[in-house]
Short mmCIF file of C-alpha atoms in Angstrom, two decimals:
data_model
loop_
_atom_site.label_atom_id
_atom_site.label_comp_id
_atom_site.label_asym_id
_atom_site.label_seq_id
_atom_site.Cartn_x
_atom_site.Cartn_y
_atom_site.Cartn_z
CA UNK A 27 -51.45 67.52 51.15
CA UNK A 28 -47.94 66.29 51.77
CA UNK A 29 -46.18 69.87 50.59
CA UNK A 30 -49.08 71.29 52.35
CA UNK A 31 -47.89 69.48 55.66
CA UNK A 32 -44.44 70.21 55.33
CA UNK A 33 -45.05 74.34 54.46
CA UNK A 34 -47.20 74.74 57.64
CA UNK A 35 -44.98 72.60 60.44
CA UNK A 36 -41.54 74.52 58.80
CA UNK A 37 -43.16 77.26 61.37
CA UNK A 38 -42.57 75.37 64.52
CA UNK A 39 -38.89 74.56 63.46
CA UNK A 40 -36.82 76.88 61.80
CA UNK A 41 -36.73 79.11 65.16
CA UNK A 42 -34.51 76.58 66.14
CA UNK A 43 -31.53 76.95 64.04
CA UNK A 44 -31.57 80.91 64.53
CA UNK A 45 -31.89 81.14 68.42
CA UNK A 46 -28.11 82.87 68.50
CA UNK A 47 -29.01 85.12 66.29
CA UNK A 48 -32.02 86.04 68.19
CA UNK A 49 -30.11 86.65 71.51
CA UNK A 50 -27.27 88.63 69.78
CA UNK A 51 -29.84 90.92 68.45
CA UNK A 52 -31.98 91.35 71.88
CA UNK A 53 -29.20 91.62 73.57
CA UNK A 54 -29.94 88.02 75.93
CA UNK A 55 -28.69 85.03 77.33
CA UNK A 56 -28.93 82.36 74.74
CA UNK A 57 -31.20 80.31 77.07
CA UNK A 58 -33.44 82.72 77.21
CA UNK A 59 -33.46 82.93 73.31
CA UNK A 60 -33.84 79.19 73.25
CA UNK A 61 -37.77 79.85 75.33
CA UNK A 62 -39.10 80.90 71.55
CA UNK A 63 -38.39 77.02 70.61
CA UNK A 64 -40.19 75.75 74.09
CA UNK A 65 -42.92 78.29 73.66
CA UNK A 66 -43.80 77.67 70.33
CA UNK A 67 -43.84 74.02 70.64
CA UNK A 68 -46.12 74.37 73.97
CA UNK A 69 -48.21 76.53 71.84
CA UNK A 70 -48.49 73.77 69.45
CA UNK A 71 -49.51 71.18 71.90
CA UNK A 72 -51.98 73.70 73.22
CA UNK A 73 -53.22 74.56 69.81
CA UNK A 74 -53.99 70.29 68.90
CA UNK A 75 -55.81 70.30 72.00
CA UNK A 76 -57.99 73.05 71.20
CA UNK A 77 -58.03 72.94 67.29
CA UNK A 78 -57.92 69.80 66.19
CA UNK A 79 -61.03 68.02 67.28
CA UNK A 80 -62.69 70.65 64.84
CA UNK A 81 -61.56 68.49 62.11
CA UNK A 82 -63.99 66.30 63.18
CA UNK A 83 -66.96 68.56 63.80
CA UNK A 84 -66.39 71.45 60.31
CA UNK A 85 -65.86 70.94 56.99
CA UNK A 86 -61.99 70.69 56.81
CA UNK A 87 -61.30 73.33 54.14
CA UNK A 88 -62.56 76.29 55.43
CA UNK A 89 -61.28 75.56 58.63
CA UNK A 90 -57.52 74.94 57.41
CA UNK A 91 -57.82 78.12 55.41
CA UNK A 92 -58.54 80.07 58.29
CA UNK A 93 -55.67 78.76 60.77
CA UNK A 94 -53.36 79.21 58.09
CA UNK A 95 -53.78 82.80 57.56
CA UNK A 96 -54.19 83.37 61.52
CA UNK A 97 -50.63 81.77 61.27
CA UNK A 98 -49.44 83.95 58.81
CA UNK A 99 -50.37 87.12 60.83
CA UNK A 100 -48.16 85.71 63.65
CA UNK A 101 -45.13 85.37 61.74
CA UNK A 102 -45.70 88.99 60.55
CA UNK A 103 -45.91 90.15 64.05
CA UNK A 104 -43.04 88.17 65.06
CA UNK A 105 -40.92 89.37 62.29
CA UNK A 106 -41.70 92.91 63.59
CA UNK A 107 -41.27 92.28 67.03
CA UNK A 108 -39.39 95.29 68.70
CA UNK A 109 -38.53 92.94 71.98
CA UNK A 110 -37.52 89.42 73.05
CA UNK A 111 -40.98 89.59 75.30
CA UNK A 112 -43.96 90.75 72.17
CA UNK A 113 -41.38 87.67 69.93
CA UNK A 114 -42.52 85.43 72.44
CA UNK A 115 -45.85 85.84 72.82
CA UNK A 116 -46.07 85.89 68.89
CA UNK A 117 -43.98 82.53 68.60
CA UNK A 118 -46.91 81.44 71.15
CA UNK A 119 -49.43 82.16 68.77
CA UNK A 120 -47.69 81.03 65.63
CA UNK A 121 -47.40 77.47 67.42
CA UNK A 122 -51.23 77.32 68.45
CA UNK A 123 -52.53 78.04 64.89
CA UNK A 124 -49.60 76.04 63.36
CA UNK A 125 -51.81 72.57 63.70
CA UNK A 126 -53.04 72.69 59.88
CA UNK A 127 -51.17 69.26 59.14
CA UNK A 128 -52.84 67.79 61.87
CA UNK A 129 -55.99 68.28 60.66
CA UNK A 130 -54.96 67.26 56.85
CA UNK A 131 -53.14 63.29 58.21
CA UNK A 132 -56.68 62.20 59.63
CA UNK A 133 -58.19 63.81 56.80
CA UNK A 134 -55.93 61.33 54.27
CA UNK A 135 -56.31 58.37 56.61
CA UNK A 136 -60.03 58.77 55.81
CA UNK A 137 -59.64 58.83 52.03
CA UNK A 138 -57.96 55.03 51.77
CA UNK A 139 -58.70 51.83 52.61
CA UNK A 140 -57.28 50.31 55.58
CA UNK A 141 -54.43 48.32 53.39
CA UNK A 142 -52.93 51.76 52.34
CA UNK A 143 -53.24 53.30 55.55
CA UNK A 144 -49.41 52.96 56.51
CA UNK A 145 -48.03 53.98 53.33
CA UNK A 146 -50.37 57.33 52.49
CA UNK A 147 -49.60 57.87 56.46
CA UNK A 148 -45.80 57.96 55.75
CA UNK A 149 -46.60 59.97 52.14
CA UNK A 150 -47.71 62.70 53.83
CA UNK A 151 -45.47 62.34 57.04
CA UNK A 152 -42.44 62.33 54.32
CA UNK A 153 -43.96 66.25 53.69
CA UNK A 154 -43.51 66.91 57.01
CA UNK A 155 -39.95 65.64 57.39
CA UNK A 156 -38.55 68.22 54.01
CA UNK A 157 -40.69 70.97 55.68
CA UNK A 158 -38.99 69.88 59.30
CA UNK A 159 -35.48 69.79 57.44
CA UNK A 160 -36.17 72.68 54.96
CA UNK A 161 -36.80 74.58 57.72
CA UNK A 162 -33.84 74.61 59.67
CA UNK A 163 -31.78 74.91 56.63
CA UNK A 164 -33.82 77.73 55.23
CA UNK A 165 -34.09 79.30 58.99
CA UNK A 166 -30.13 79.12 59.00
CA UNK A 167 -28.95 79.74 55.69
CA UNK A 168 -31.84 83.13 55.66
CA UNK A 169 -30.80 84.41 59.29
CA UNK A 170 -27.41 84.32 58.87
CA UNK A 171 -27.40 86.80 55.45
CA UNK A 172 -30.28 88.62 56.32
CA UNK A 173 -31.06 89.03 60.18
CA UNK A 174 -32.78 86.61 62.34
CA UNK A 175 -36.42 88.89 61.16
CA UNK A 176 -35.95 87.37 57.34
CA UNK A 177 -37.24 83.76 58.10
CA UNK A 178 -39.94 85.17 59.41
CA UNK A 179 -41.23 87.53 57.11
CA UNK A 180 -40.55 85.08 53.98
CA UNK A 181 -42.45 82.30 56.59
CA UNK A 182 -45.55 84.73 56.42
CA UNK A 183 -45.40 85.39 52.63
CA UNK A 184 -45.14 81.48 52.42
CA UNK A 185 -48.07 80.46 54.83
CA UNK A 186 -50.38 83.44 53.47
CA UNK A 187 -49.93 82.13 49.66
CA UNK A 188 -50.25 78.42 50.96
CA UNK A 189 -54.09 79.19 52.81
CA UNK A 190 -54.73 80.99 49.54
CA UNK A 191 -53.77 77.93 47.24
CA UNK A 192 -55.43 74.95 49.69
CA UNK A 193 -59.24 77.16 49.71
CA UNK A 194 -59.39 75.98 46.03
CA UNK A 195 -57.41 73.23 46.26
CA UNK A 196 -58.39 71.23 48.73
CA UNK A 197 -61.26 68.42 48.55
CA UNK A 198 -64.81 69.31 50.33
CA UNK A 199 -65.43 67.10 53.33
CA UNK A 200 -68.95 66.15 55.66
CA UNK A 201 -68.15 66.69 59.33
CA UNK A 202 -68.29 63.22 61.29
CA UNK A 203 -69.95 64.37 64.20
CA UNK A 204 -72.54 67.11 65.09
CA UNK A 205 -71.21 66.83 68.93
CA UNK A 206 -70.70 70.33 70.65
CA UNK A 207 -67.42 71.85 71.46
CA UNK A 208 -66.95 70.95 74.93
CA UNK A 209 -68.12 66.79 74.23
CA UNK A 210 -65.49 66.82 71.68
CA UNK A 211 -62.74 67.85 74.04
CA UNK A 212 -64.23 65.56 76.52
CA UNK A 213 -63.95 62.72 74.11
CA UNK A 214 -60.41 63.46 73.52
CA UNK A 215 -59.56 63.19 76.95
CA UNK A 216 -62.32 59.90 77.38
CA UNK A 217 -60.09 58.34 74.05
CA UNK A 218 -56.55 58.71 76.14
CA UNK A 219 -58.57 56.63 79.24
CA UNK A 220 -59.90 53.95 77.06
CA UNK A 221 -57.89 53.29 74.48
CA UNK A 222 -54.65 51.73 75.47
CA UNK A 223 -53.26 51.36 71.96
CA UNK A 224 -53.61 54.94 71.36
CA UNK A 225 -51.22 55.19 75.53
CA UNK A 226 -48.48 53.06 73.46
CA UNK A 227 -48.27 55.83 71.11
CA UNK A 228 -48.22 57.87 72.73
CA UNK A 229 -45.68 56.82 74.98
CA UNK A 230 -43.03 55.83 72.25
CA UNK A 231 -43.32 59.57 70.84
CA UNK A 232 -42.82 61.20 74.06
CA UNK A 233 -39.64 59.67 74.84
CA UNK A 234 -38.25 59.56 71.40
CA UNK A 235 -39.40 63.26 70.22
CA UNK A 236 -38.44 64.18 73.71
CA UNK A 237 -34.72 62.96 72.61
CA UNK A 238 -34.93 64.32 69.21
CA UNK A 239 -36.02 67.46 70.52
CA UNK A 240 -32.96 67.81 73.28
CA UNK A 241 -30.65 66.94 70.87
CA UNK A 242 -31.84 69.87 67.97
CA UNK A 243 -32.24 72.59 70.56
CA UNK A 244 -28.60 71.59 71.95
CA UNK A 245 -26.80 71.12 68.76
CA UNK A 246 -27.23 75.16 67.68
CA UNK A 247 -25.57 75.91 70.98
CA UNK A 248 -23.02 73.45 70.35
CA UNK A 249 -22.21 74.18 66.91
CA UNK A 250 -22.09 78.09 67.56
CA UNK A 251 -20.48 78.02 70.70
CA UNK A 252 -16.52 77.94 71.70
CA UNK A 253 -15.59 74.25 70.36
CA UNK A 254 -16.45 74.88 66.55
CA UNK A 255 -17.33 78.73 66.36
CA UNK A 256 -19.74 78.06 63.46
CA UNK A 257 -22.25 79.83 62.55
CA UNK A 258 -26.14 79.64 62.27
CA UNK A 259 -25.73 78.90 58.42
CA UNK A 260 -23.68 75.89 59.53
CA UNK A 261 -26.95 74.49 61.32
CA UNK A 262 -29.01 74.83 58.37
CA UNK A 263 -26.58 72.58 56.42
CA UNK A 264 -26.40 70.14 59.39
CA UNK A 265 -29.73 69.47 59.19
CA UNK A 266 -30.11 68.90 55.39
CA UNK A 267 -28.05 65.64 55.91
CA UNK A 268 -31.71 64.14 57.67
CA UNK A 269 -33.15 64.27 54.34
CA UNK A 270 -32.95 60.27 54.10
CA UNK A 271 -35.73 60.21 56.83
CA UNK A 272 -38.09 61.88 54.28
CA UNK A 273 -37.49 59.12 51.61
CA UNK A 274 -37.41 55.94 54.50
CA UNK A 275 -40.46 57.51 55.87
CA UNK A 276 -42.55 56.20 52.57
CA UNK A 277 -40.40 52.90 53.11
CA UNK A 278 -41.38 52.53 57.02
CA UNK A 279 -45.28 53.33 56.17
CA UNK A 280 -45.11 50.01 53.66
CA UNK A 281 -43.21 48.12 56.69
CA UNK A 282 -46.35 49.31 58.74
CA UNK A 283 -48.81 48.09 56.26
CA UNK A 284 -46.23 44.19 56.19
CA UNK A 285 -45.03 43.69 59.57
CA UNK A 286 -47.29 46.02 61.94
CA UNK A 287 -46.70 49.47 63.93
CA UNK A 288 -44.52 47.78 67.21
CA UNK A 289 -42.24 46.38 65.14
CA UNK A 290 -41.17 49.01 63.54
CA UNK A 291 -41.15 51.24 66.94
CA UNK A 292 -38.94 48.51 67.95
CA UNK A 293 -36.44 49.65 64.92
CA UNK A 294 -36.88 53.09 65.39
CA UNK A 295 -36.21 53.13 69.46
CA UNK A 296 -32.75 50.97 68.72
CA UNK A 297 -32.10 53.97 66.24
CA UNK A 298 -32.36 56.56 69.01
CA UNK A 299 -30.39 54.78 71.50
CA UNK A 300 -27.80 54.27 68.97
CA UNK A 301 -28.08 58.13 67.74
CA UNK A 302 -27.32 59.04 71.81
CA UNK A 303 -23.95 57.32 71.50
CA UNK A 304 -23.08 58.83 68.34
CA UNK A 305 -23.54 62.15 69.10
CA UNK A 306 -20.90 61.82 72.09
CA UNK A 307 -18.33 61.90 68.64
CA UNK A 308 -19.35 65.32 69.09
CA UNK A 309 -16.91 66.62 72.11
CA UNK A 310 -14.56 65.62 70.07
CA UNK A 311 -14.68 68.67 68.03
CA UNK A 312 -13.26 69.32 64.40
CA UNK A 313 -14.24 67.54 61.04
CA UNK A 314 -14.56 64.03 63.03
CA UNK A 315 -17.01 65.48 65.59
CA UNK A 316 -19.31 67.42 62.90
CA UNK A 317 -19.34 63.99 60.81
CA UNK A 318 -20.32 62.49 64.55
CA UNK A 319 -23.17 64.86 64.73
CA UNK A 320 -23.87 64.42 61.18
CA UNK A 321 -24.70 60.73 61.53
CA UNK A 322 -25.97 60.56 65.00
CA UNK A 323 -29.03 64.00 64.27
CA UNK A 324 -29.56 61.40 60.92
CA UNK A 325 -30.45 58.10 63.10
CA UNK A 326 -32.67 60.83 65.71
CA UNK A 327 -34.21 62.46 62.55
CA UNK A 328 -35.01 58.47 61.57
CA UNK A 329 -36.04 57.16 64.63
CA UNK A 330 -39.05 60.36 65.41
CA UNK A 331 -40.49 60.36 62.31
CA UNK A 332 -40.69 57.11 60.90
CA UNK A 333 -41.63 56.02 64.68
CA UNK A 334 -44.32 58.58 64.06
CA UNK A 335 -45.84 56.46 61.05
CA UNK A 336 -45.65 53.68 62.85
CA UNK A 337 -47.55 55.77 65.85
CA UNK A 338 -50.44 57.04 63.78
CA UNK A 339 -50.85 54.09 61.76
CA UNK A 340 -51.82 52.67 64.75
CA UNK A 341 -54.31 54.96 66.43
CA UNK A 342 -55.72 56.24 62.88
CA UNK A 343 -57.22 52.58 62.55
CA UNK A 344 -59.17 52.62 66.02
CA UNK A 345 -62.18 54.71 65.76
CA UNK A 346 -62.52 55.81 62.22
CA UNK A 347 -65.31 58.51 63.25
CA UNK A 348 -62.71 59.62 65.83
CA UNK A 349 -59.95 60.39 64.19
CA UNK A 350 -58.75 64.08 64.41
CA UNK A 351 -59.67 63.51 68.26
CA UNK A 352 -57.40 60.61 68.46
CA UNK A 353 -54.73 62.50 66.88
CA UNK A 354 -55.47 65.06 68.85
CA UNK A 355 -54.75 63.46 72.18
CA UNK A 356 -51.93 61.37 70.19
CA UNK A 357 -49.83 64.94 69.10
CA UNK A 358 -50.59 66.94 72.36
CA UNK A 359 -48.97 64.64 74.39
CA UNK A 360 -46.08 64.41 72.02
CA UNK A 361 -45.39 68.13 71.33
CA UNK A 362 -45.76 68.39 75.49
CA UNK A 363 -42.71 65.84 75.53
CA UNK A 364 -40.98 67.53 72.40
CA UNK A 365 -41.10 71.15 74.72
CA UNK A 366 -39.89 69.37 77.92
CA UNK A 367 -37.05 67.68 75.83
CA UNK A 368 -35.65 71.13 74.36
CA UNK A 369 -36.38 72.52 78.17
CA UNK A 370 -34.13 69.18 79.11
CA UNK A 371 -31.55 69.81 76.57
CA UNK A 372 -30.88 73.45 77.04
CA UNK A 373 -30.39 73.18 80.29
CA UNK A 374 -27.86 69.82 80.63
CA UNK A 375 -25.78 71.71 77.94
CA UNK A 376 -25.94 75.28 79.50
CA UNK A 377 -25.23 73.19 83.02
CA UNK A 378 -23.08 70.18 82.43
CA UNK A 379 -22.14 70.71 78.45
CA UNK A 380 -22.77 68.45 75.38
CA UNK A 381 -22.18 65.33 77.20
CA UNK A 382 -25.17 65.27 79.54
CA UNK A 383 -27.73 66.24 76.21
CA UNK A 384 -26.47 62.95 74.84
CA UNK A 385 -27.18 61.14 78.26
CA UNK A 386 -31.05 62.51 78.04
CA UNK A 387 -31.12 61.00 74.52
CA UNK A 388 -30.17 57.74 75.83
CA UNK A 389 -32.24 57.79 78.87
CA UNK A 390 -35.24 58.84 76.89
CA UNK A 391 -34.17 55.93 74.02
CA UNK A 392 -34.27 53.21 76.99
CA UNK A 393 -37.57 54.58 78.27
CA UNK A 394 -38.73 53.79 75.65
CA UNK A 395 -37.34 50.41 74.80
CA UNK A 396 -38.56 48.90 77.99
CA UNK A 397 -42.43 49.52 76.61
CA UNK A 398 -41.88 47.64 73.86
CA UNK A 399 -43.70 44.54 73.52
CA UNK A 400 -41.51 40.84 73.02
CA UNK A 401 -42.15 37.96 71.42
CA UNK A 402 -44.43 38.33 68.47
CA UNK A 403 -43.72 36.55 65.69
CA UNK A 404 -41.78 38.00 62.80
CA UNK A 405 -44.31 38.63 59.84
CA UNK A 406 -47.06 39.04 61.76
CA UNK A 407 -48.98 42.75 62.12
CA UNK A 408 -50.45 44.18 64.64
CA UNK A 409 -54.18 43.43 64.75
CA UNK A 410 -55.98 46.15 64.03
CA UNK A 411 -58.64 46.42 67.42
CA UNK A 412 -62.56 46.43 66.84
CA UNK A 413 -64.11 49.46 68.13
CA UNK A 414 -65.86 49.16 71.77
CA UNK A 415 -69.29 48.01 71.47
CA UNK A 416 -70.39 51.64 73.49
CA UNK A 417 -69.04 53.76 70.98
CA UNK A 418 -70.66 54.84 67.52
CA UNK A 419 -68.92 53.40 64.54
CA UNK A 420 -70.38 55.63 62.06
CA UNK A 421 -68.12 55.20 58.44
CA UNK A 422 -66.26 58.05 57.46
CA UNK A 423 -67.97 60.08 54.37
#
């Protein structure tokens, strides 16, 4: 499940690193080559909101299956594209079928008791962060030999082979619910009302994914542009140096399980507001700024992801017969705020220049800071909260 995660959400990243490319080859501005990141991640966010409450209502397998060869169809087409306009709306597509790992965290959630919750939530979030990290690097490294249309034609190969490999691999699950479409979009929206755990979460990813976001959509322009003259490749490699997330993701799901969720949100928002200041090293050009930019994308890539644990440790232990719709409202939300951070961070570097992307990180970084709660004792977890006497508690299968 964890490769599984990090295969399917390498789709939604490695446009990132090869957005120069892209608007060298259309002949375009590189903002408007830099839509296909906003796009796809919209598409993502739109594709949760519609997709994922399925998880709760089919049998898991066949559904995954079926996204994941819809996705693979999209890459094709995007690979082929013969414009920057058909690119886009194929980017929009890949994004809205690109929600397989979404469906597969509740899925694991449901498979453990509640004292391993935390730490098979940061297993399979460690998936995502290689896949996240892998992609960039293999977007980079690919586009830069072989023409921005390589990543996605391998990406296709990839995802196709990966639906074939989870229809027999996967386990057979009992939907949760026998509600009809339109109730379980309703609920989603009911959840985001009621529950205000699952608002904190919500709220903490925004504003740190938000950052993370500005900050990776930024740094290609940065790196490619005038002060280093570097190329795509050199993005790829950039991003490889987050691969300590993936291995303190595993170590921030146990810290879940010991100390509870807003503790270690606490940690992870001092990481991002730390990571804005660090990546001012960057104007500074040269070896000393790329180290700069080494370390501060490191503490970002830290902060969203093992923030993220934290995150759906949290709402995955409110409603257990709920829980691809609470991660559905949970990861819409957050890929909205991931699209209107590279939106944000295009446009303060294209505007006002590396400088002001490192001021939304730290903005977004203090955001959230001042929703994080004080004074609970050290060693103590968050409670987990007892599910409202109006709603069905039905076990998970």
């Amino acid at each position: 499940m964890a490769l599984a995660c990090g295969v399917a959400v390498a789709n939604v990243y490695f446009p990132q690193a090869i957005t120069p490319l892209i608007a060298h080859g259309f002949g375009v501005g590189q903002d408007t080559a830099t839509v296909l990141t906003t796009v796809t991640q919209l598409g993502y966010a739109v594709g949760i909101f519609l997709l994922v409450p399925l998880g709760d209502r089919l049998s898991r397998r066949p559904l995954i299956t079926v996204l994941l060869a819809v996705t693979a169809l999209a890459l094709l087409a995007a690979g082929l594209a013969p414009a920057i306009g058909p690119l886009l709306a194929a980017g929009a597509v890949v994004g809205v079928a690109t929600v397989v790992p979404q469906i597969l965290l509740p899925m694991a959630a449901g498979l453990v008791g509640p004292e391993r919750r935390g730490a098979v939530t940061g297993t399979l979030q460690a998936g995502l962060i290689g896949g996240i990290l892998l992609a960039r690097a293999f977007g980079g490294i690919l586009g830069e030999h072989l023409g921005w249309r390589a990543p996605y034609l391998v990406a296709a190969v990839l995802t196709g082979v990966l639906a074939l490999a989870l229809g027999f691999a996967l386990p057979r699950s009992v939907p949760t619910v026998r509600d009809r479409y339109p109730t379980l979009l309703a609920d989603t929206l009911r959840l985001l009302l009621r529950e205000p755990l699952l608002r904190r979460s919500i709220y903490f990813q925004v504003t740190v994914f938000g950052a993370f976001s500005a900050a990776w959509t930024a740094v290609a322009l940065l790196i490619t542009g005038p002060r280093y003259a570097m190329g795509t490749q050199a993005v790829g490699l950039l991003a490889l140096i987050g691969a300590a997330s993936m291995f303190l993701a595993l170590a921030a799901g146990r810290r879940v399980d010991r100390y509870g969720a807003d503790r270690v949100n606490l940690w992870c928002v001092l990481l991002a507001l730390a990571s804005g200041a660090l990546l001012l090293t960057g104007l500074a050009g040269g070896p000393a700024g790329i180290v700069g930019l080494g370390a501060g994308l490191l503490l970002i890539d830290v902060a969203v992801q093992c923030g993220q644990v934290a995150n759906q440790a949290r709402i995955f232990a409110l409603r257990p017969e709920a829980r691809s719709r609470l991660n559905t409202g949970y990861m819409t939300c957050s890929f909205v705020g991931a699209s209107a951070g590279s939106w944000l961070g295009t446009r303060a570097y294209t505007q006002l220049g590396w400088g002001a992307v490192c001021a939304v990180v730290a903005v977004c970084a203090l955001l959230a800071l001042g929703a994080c709660p004080t004074g609970r004792r050290k060693g103590t977890a968050t409670p987990l909260p007892a599910a409202s006497p109006d709603r069905r508690t039905t076990a998970t299968p």
